[in-house]
Structure formats: C-alpha cells, structure tokens
mmCIF file of C-alpha atoms in Angstrom:
data_model
loop_
_atom_site.group_PDB
_atom_site.id
_atom_site.type_symbol
_atom_site.label_atom_id
_atom_site.label_comp_id
_atom_site.label_asym_id
_atom_site.label_seq_id
_atom_site.Cartn_x
_atom_site.Cartn_y
_atom_site.Cartn_z
ATOM 1 C CA MET A 1129 60.781 -18.008 54.875
ATOM 2 C CA MET A 1130 59.141 -15.554 51.850
ATOM 3 C CA ILE A 1131 56.863 -17.521 49.805
ATOM 4 C CA ALA A 1132 56.026 -15.323 46.040
ATOM 5 C CA ASN A 1133 52.551 -15.236 45.549
ATOM 6 C CA LYS A 1134 52.120 -17.375 42.108
ATOM 7 C CA THR A 1135 48.766 -15.369 40.966
ATOM 8 C CA ALA A 1136 49.834 -12.238 41.124
ATOM 9 C CA PRO A 1137 50.146 -10.687 38.125
ATOM 10 C CA ARG A 1138 53.379 -9.409 36.781
ATOM 11 C CA PRO A 1139 53.885 -6.026 35.959
ATOM 12 C CA ALA A 1140 54.447 -6.262 32.131
ATOM 13 C CA ARG A 1141 51.142 -8.889 31.650
ATOM 14 C CA SER A 1142 49.334 -6.200 34.007
ATOM 15 C CA GLY A 1143 50.426 -3.521 31.996
ATOM 16 C CA ARG A 1144 49.372 -5.331 28.699
ATOM 17 C CA ARG A 1145 45.843 -6.496 30.252
ATOM 18 C CA LYS A 1146 45.019 -2.928 31.083
ATOM 19 C CA LYS A 1147 45.531 -1.638 27.328
ATOM 20 C CA GLN A 1148 43.749 -4.900 26.023
ATOM 21 C CA GLU A 1149 40.802 -3.890 28.478
ATOM 22 C CA ALA A 1150 40.878 -0.150 27.729
ATOM 23 C CA PRO A 1151 38.303 1.400 25.320
ATOM 24 C CA ILE A 1152 38.637 1.686 21.720
ATOM 25 C CA VAL A 1153 39.280 5.356 20.627
ATOM 26 C CA SER A 1154 38.605 5.767 17.043
ATOM 27 C CA ASN A 1155 40.074 7.838 15.029
ATOM 28 C CA ALA A 1156 38.224 7.862 12.003
ATOM 29 C CA LEU A 1157 37.603 11.142 9.884
ATOM 30 C CA GLY A 1158 33.905 12.157 11.345
ATOM 31 C CA PRO A 1159 31.712 13.448 8.847
ATOM 32 C CA GLY A 1160 30.749 17.193 8.814
ATOM 33 C CA MET A 1161 34.165 18.455 10.737
ATOM 34 C CA LEU A 1162 34.927 22.000 9.425
ATOM 35 C CA GLY A 1163 37.357 22.661 6.484
ATOM 36 C CA GLY A 1164 38.464 24.727 4.377
ATOM 37 C CA ARG A 1165 42.068 25.544 5.016
ATOM 38 C CA TYR A 1166 43.229 25.037 1.480
ATOM 39 C CA HIS A 1167 43.505 28.393 -0.392
ATOM 40 C CA PRO A 1168 45.575 28.558 -3.225
ATOM 41 C CA LEU A 1169 43.563 31.376 -4.696
ATOM 42 C CA THR A 1170 43.505 34.826 -3.474
ATOM 43 C CA ASP A 1171 40.532 36.254 -3.361
ATOM 44 C CA VAL A 1172 41.168 38.588 -5.991
ATOM 45 C CA GLU A 1173 42.126 35.952 -7.957
ATOM 46 C CA LEU A 1174 38.950 34.062 -7.307
ATOM 47 C CA LYS A 1175 37.028 37.065 -8.674
ATOM 48 C CA LYS A 1176 38.730 36.713 -11.721
ATOM 49 C CA VAL A 1177 38.010 33.276 -12.882
ATOM 50 C CA HIS A 1178 33.897 33.490 -11.590
ATOM 51 C CA ASP A 1179 33.948 37.117 -13.833
ATOM 52 C CA THR A 1180 35.607 35.558 -16.762
ATOM 53 C CA SER A 1181 33.139 31.990 -16.281
ATOM 54 C CA LEU A 1182 30.379 34.914 -16.619
ATOM 55 C CA ASP A 1183 32.123 36.529 -19.428
ATOM 56 C CA ILE A 1184 32.231 33.272 -21.566
ATOM 57 C CA LEU A 1185 28.427 32.113 -20.610
ATOM 58 C CA GLU A 1186 27.140 35.214 -21.578
ATOM 59 C CA GLN A 1187 29.617 36.214 -24.734
ATOM 60 C CA ILE A 1188 30.281 32.878 -25.988
ATOM 61 C CA GLY A 1189 27.504 30.573 -25.098
ATOM 62 C CA VAL A 1190 27.477 26.659 -24.902
ATOM 63 C CA ALA A 1191 26.418 24.861 -27.991
ATOM 64 C CA GLU A 1192 24.238 22.227 -28.592
ATOM 65 C CA PRO A 1193 21.960 22.447 -25.858
ATOM 66 C CA ILE A 1194 18.288 20.394 -25.249
ATOM 67 C CA GLN A 1195 15.415 21.652 -26.781
ATOM 68 C CA PRO A 1196 14.006 22.249 -23.247
ATOM 69 C CA TRP A 1197 16.790 24.166 -21.352
ATOM 70 C CA ARG A 1198 16.729 26.067 -24.587
ATOM 71 C CA ASP A 1199 13.414 26.856 -24.398
ATOM 72 C CA ARG A 1200 13.762 27.657 -20.946
ATOM 73 C CA VAL A 1201 16.596 30.046 -21.048
ATOM 74 C CA LEU A 1202 15.142 31.524 -23.870
ATOM 75 C CA ALA A 1203 12.378 32.206 -21.980
ATOM 76 C CA ALA A 1204 14.657 33.981 -18.837
ATOM 77 C CA GLY A 1205 15.865 36.289 -21.137
ATOM 78 C CA GLY A 1206 19.058 34.319 -22.541
ATOM 79 C CA TRP A 1207 19.123 34.389 -26.228
ATOM 80 C CA MET A 1208 20.673 32.336 -29.518
ATOM 81 C CA THR A 1209 23.878 33.040 -31.083
ATOM 82 C CA ASP A 1210 23.943 32.714 -35.070
ATOM 83 C CA ASP A 1211 26.123 29.599 -34.970
ATOM 84 C CA GLY A 1212 23.730 27.760 -32.229
ATOM 85 C CA ARG A 1213 25.021 29.016 -29.039
ATOM 86 C CA LEU A 1214 23.050 29.234 -26.050
ATOM 87 C CA CYS A 1215 24.271 32.265 -24.380
ATOM 88 C CA PHE A 1216 23.386 33.418 -20.711
ATOM 89 C CA PRO A 1217 23.230 36.948 -19.765
ATOM 90 C CA ARG A 1218 25.299 37.538 -16.514
ATOM 91 C CA ALA A 1219 22.041 39.046 -14.449
ATOM 92 C CA LEU A 1220 20.539 35.584 -14.907
ATOM 93 C CA VAL A 1221 23.377 33.597 -14.294
ATOM 94 C CA GLU A 1222 24.375 35.879 -10.435
ATOM 95 C CA ASP A 1223 20.284 35.741 -9.597
ATOM 96 C CA THR A 1224 20.370 31.746 -9.896
ATOM 97 C CA ILE A 1225 23.301 31.239 -7.896
ATOM 98 C CA ALA A 1226 22.039 34.365 -4.975
ATOM 99 C CA LYS A 1227 18.879 31.808 -4.859
ATOM 100 C CA THR A 1228 20.630 28.639 -5.193
ATOM 101 C CA ALA A 1229 20.309 26.574 -1.022
ATOM 102 C CA ARG A 1230 23.244 27.560 0.775
ATOM 103 C CA ASN A 1231 22.536 24.112 3.452
ATOM 104 C CA PHE A 1232 20.725 20.723 2.453
ATOM 105 C CA THR A 1233 20.973 17.444 3.806
ATOM 106 C CA LEU A 1234 21.454 14.543 1.818
ATOM 107 C CA TYR A 1235 19.859 11.360 3.403
ATOM 108 C CA GLY A 1236 21.165 8.170 4.185
ATOM 109 C CA ARG A 1237 18.831 4.851 4.208
ATOM 110 C CA LYS A 1238 19.056 5.513 8.105
ATOM 111 C CA GLU A 1239 19.309 8.864 10.041
ATOM 112 C CA LYS A 1240 22.243 8.200 11.037
ATOM 113 C CA TYR A 1241 23.945 8.535 8.026
ATOM 114 C CA ASP A 1242 21.896 11.854 7.103
ATOM 115 C CA MET A 1243 24.666 14.029 5.894
ATOM 116 C CA LEU A 1244 24.169 18.098 6.856
ATOM 117 C CA LEU A 1245 25.725 20.159 3.576
ATOM 118 C CA GLU A 1246 25.981 23.501 5.347
ATOM 119 C CA GLY A 1247 29.524 26.053 5.480
ATOM 120 C CA SER A 1248 32.576 24.444 5.816
ATOM 121 C CA ARG A 1249 31.374 20.700 6.890
ATOM 122 C CA THR A 1250 33.453 18.189 4.961
ATOM 123 C CA TYR A 1251 32.628 14.181 4.095
ATOM 124 C CA PHE A 1252 34.595 11.878 2.564
ATOM 125 C CA ALA A 1253 33.234 8.731 -0.087
ATOM 126 C CA GLY A 1254 35.747 6.292 -1.737
ATOM 127 C CA SER A 1255 35.087 6.510 -5.301
ATOM 128 C CA THR A 1256 37.024 5.846 -8.823
ATOM 129 C CA ALA A 1257 34.923 4.084 -11.131
ATOM 130 C CA ALA A 1258 37.653 1.029 -11.543
ATOM 131 C CA ILE A 1259 37.557 -0.446 -14.666
ATOM 132 C CA ARG A 1260 40.566 -3.141 -13.657
ATOM 133 C CA MET A 1261 40.949 -4.666 -10.098
ATOM 134 C CA LEU A 1262 43.775 -6.549 -8.017
ATOM 135 C CA ASP A 1263 42.371 -9.525 -7.074
ATOM 136 C CA HIS A 1264 43.607 -10.285 -3.595
ATOM 137 C CA GLU A 1265 43.648 -14.288 -4.058
ATOM 138 C CA THR A 1266 45.177 -14.649 -7.151
ATOM 139 C CA ARG A 1267 47.588 -10.942 -6.753
ATOM 140 C CA THR A 1268 46.656 -9.935 -11.003
ATOM 141 C CA PHE A 1269 44.864 -7.914 -12.332
ATOM 142 C CA ARG A 1270 41.299 -8.538 -13.767
ATOM 143 C CA GLU A 1271 37.722 -6.866 -14.814
ATOM 144 C CA PRO A 1272 35.798 -6.388 -11.671
ATOM 145 C CA ASN A 1273 32.245 -7.984 -11.405
ATOM 146 C CA LEU A 1274 29.232 -7.118 -9.547
ATOM 147 C CA LYS A 1275 29.803 -8.985 -6.582
ATOM 148 C CA ASP A 1276 33.120 -7.383 -6.711
ATOM 149 C CA LEU A 1277 31.539 -4.030 -6.160
ATOM 150 C CA TYR A 1278 29.088 -4.773 -3.712
ATOM 151 C CA ASP A 1279 31.804 -6.630 -1.566
ATOM 152 C CA MET A 1280 33.445 -3.039 -1.964
ATOM 153 C CA VAL A 1281 30.379 -1.310 -0.762
ATOM 154 C CA ARG A 1282 29.737 -3.640 2.217
ATOM 155 C CA LEU A 1283 33.726 -2.776 2.930
ATOM 156 C CA LEU A 1284 33.016 0.733 2.386
ATOM 157 C CA ASP A 1285 29.758 0.710 4.767
ATOM 158 C CA ALA A 1286 31.736 -0.892 7.654
ATOM 159 C CA LEU A 1287 34.331 1.781 7.518
ATOM 160 C CA ASP A 1288 33.311 4.891 9.793
ATOM 161 C CA ASN A 1289 36.011 7.182 8.237
ATOM 162 C CA VAL A 1290 34.077 6.732 4.979
ATOM 163 C CA HIS A 1291 30.011 8.625 5.502
ATOM 164 C CA PHE A 1292 28.718 7.965 1.894
ATOM 165 C CA ILE A 1293 29.325 5.487 -1.276
ATOM 166 C CA GLN A 1294 30.409 6.622 -4.623
ATOM 167 C CA ARG A 1295 30.407 3.855 -7.002
ATOM 168 C CA PRO A 1296 34.050 2.588 -6.269
ATOM 169 C CA LEU A 1297 33.829 -0.120 -9.423
ATOM 170 C CA ILE A 1298 32.241 -0.764 -13.108
ATOM 171 C CA ALA A 1299 31.129 -4.502 -13.191
ATOM 172 C CA ARG A 1300 31.936 -5.511 -16.453
ATOM 173 C CA ASP A 1301 29.817 -8.686 -16.768
ATOM 174 C CA MET A 1302 26.545 -6.399 -17.117
ATOM 175 C CA VAL A 1303 25.663 -6.308 -20.888
ATOM 176 C CA GLY A 1304 24.711 -3.022 -22.039
ATOM 177 C CA GLU A 1305 24.129 0.843 -20.354
ATOM 178 C CA HIS A 1306 20.525 0.097 -19.176
ATOM 179 C CA ALA A 1307 21.623 -3.706 -16.978
ATOM 180 C CA LEU A 1308 24.687 -2.073 -15.669
ATOM 181 C CA ASP A 1309 23.449 1.135 -14.048
ATOM 182 C CA LEU A 1310 19.937 -0.553 -13.204
ATOM 183 C CA ASN A 1311 22.625 -3.543 -11.629
ATOM 184 C CA THR A 1312 25.036 -0.719 -9.897
ATOM 185 C CA ALA A 1313 21.691 0.295 -8.002
ATOM 186 C CA TYR A 1314 20.485 -2.872 -6.496
ATOM 187 C CA ALA A 1315 24.364 -3.899 -5.908
ATOM 188 C CA THR A 1316 24.559 -0.390 -3.725
ATOM 189 C CA THR A 1317 21.778 -0.449 -2.324
ATOM 190 C CA SER A 1318 21.484 -3.872 -0.710
ATOM 191 C CA ALA A 1319 25.616 -3.090 0.410
ATOM 192 C CA THR A 1320 25.021 -0.157 2.278
ATOM 193 C CA ASN A 1321 22.527 1.918 4.514
ATOM 194 C CA LYS A 1322 24.706 5.495 3.648
ATOM 195 C CA HIS A 1323 24.126 7.736 0.840
ATOM 196 C CA ILE A 1324 24.698 6.595 -2.687
ATOM 197 C CA THR A 1325 26.031 8.313 -5.860
ATOM 198 C CA THR A 1326 26.125 6.501 -8.674
ATOM 199 C CA THR A 1327 25.775 7.092 -12.666
ATOM 200 C CA ILE A 1328 22.949 6.972 -15.051
ATOM 201 C CA PHE A 1329 23.394 7.511 -18.231
ATOM 202 C CA GLN A 1330 19.801 7.145 -19.520
ATOM 203 C CA PRO A 1331 16.293 8.830 -18.491
ATOM 204 C CA GLU A 1332 14.448 5.829 -19.354
ATOM 205 C CA THR A 1333 17.306 3.890 -17.052
ATOM 206 C CA LEU A 1334 16.772 6.526 -13.992
ATOM 207 C CA GLU A 1335 12.792 6.109 -14.055
ATOM 208 C CA ALA A 1336 13.564 2.516 -13.051
ATOM 209 C CA VAL A 1337 15.888 2.737 -10.292
ATOM 210 C CA VAL A 1338 13.791 5.443 -8.895
ATOM 211 C CA LYS A 1339 11.003 2.260 -8.856
ATOM 212 C CA LEU A 1340 14.177 0.370 -7.481
ATOM 213 C CA TYR A 1341 14.449 2.611 -4.584
ATOM 214 C CA ASP A 1342 11.152 3.635 -3.970
ATOM 215 C CA LEU A 1343 10.172 -0.097 -3.114
ATOM 216 C CA SER A 1344 13.389 -0.882 -1.588
ATOM 217 C CA VAL A 1345 12.364 1.510 1.251
ATOM 218 C CA GLY A 1346 8.695 -0.085 1.532
ATOM 219 C CA GLY A 1347 7.039 2.353 -1.182
ATOM 220 C CA ASP A 1348 4.958 0.967 -4.120
ATOM 221 C CA GLY A 1349 7.074 1.729 -6.595
ATOM 222 C CA SER A 1350 5.999 5.000 -7.777
ATOM 223 C CA GLY A 1351 8.746 6.925 -6.352
ATOM 224 C CA SER A 1352 6.791 8.949 -3.296
ATOM 225 C CA THR A 1353 8.455 7.430 -0.393
ATOM 226 C CA TYR A 1354 12.320 7.479 -1.972
ATOM 227 C CA ARG A 1355 11.588 11.095 -2.643
ATOM 228 C CA LYS A 1356 10.847 11.689 1.333
ATOM 229 C CA ARG A 1357 14.416 11.137 1.950
ATOM 230 C CA PRO A 1358 16.373 10.574 -1.367
ATOM 231 C CA PHE A 1359 19.105 8.303 -0.133
ATOM 232 C CA ALA A 1360 20.682 8.176 -3.573
ATOM 233 C CA SER A 1361 21.998 10.495 -6.234
ATOM 234 C CA THR A 1362 23.387 10.818 -9.169
ATOM 235 C CA THR A 1363 26.021 12.302 -10.853
ATOM 236 C CA THR A 1364 26.829 13.472 -14.258
ATOM 237 C CA THR A 1365 28.587 15.622 -16.752
ATOM 238 C CA ILE A 1366 26.557 17.987 -18.747
ATOM 239 C CA ALA A 1367 28.982 20.043 -20.544
ATOM 240 C CA VAL A 1368 32.155 18.753 -22.602
ATOM 241 C CA SER A 1369 34.768 20.224 -24.588
ATOM 242 C CA PRO A 1370 34.659 22.580 -26.160
ATOM 243 C CA LEU A 1371 31.947 24.192 -24.732
ATOM 244 C CA ARG A 1372 29.065 22.342 -25.708
ATOM 245 C CA TYR A 1373 26.337 20.066 -23.827
ATOM 246 C CA ALA A 1374 26.180 16.398 -23.566
ATOM 247 C CA ALA A 1375 22.771 15.604 -25.009
ATOM 248 C CA ASP A 1376 22.504 12.027 -22.944
ATOM 249 C CA SER A 1377 24.011 13.697 -19.540
ATOM 250 C CA CYS A 1378 21.683 16.108 -20.270
ATOM 251 C CA TRP A 1379 18.106 14.210 -20.576
ATOM 252 C CA THR A 1380 19.291 12.330 -17.764
ATOM 253 C CA SER A 1381 19.872 15.160 -15.728
ATOM 254 C CA ASP A 1382 16.286 16.809 -16.319
ATOM 255 C CA ALA A 1383 14.424 13.525 -16.141
ATOM 256 C CA ALA A 1384 16.522 13.076 -12.726
ATOM 257 C CA VAL A 1385 15.390 16.934 -11.520
ATOM 258 C CA MET A 1386 11.691 15.827 -12.537
ATOM 259 C CA HIS A 1387 11.656 12.316 -10.590
ATOM 260 C CA GLY A 1388 13.462 14.128 -7.586
ATOM 261 C CA VAL A 1389 16.454 12.749 -7.579
ATOM 262 C CA PRO A 1390 19.491 14.694 -6.041
ATOM 263 C CA LEU A 1391 21.929 15.776 -8.971
ATOM 264 C CA LYS A 1392 25.817 16.204 -8.614
ATOM 265 C CA VAL A 1393 26.705 17.853 -11.590
ATOM 266 C CA SER A 1394 30.618 18.212 -12.947
#
C-alpha cells in the first residue's frame, strides 16, 4: 500500500513559492538613461528656427531690461533702440552659446542622487505646481496646504523612477509670496534627499532660502557649505509676451547667479 507524503508541496503551491522568493526586478526608469530619439524637426528646420531667433534678438530686441542686465549687454557690444528695446548682436549670442558648459552636475543632498547632465542623458521629475488637488479621503477637490506638499514630496522621494523634485503643489495656506517660497523650501528640503527645483519670486526671499539650505547641511547660514554642493535650484520665467522682460523674475535670477544657486530659465 502506498502512503502519500503529506509534507511534499503541491506543484502549483511550489511555483507560487518560488515566485514569491524570487528577487524583485525593478522596471523603473533609471537616472541618466540615454534619450534623444524624438526629432520632430529636421536639421535644416532647426537651423531656420535658430537663425530667426538670432535675427529677432538683433533686430527687434527685448523690452524693459533691468538696469544691471542692460549695462552688461551694452558693455559687451549690445545697444538700445529708440523705443527702449535691448538688442543683442548675433556674434555676441553665438559666442556666449559656444562658451556655455556642456556637462555639469546637479547635486542631491545625498551623492547617490547626483545627476550628470551631458549629451542625451535623461532624468524625470513629477511637477505641476497645482493649486487644487484630489483629496483621497473625501474624494473631492480642494486647495492643497503645506502638509500636502510635504507628503507629496515624501512620495516622490520614495519613487525610483523620479530622479529629482519639482514643486508639485502650491501651498495655498501660505499668505504672501515670501511665506510661500520660504515654507516651500523648508517643506521640500525636509521631505527629500533628491535635487529640488522650486520657484522663488523675490531676491530677498532667495537670500533667506539660501541661508535655510546652508543650515540644513551643517553650514553657518552664509551659503558657503550649500554652494559646495548646491542641492536645490530655482526656476524662473524671465521673458514674457510680447517679447519683454519680467522684472521680478530678472532680479531673482540675478540674485540666484550671485548666490551660486543653479537656475533653470524658461
């Protein structure tokens, strides 16, 4: 008489067990993967766009420049038109482009999140700067607050396929631009070790934010420790329609350069 071995696993159960014990393979988009496959314009079309842009800067110019920028461009060979537009010689623009760094690193608070920007290396961030959000508990839309921002950045920090942080929400419980930007810097810095990109509206606020960043990495508030590995940058839109400078953004951008803050210009 044959007696079945009751301890032997059934084939189906054995298969499930092997699957559960197998190492987890991540399908996340890795940082720095090579991209550059999307080419909607031909090389000839790209050159036409470039040449037209140079013609506009030289022949039409940009209105309402802030004084420091006006003086620097004039000293480099630019000129002002009779109607107050700052014009850039074609050669000045091309020389500036030629001198621009092609490879540089955006730092994280931890080295493992450093991003080498070169060639067609690609990085991903979640970003919307949303002023309303869907509350997962009430299933209704509402204005986000600072805690929502902190929680959302904590989530982005945990996602392998998110390589750096761009402010996902606007904390609507903050009153005034200074309070908004300073508290946004505090909340995002507290929630992630990845590189942070946010918006700062006033140069005075930027100085306070740099002090906060510096203190967060053991500095004395002067910004010197932060500038060794600037783990946070600011984004700004310096030109608006119809082809004029936005003064507040220009002053903040100027302050960012002076304080060693990486600047993303749109």
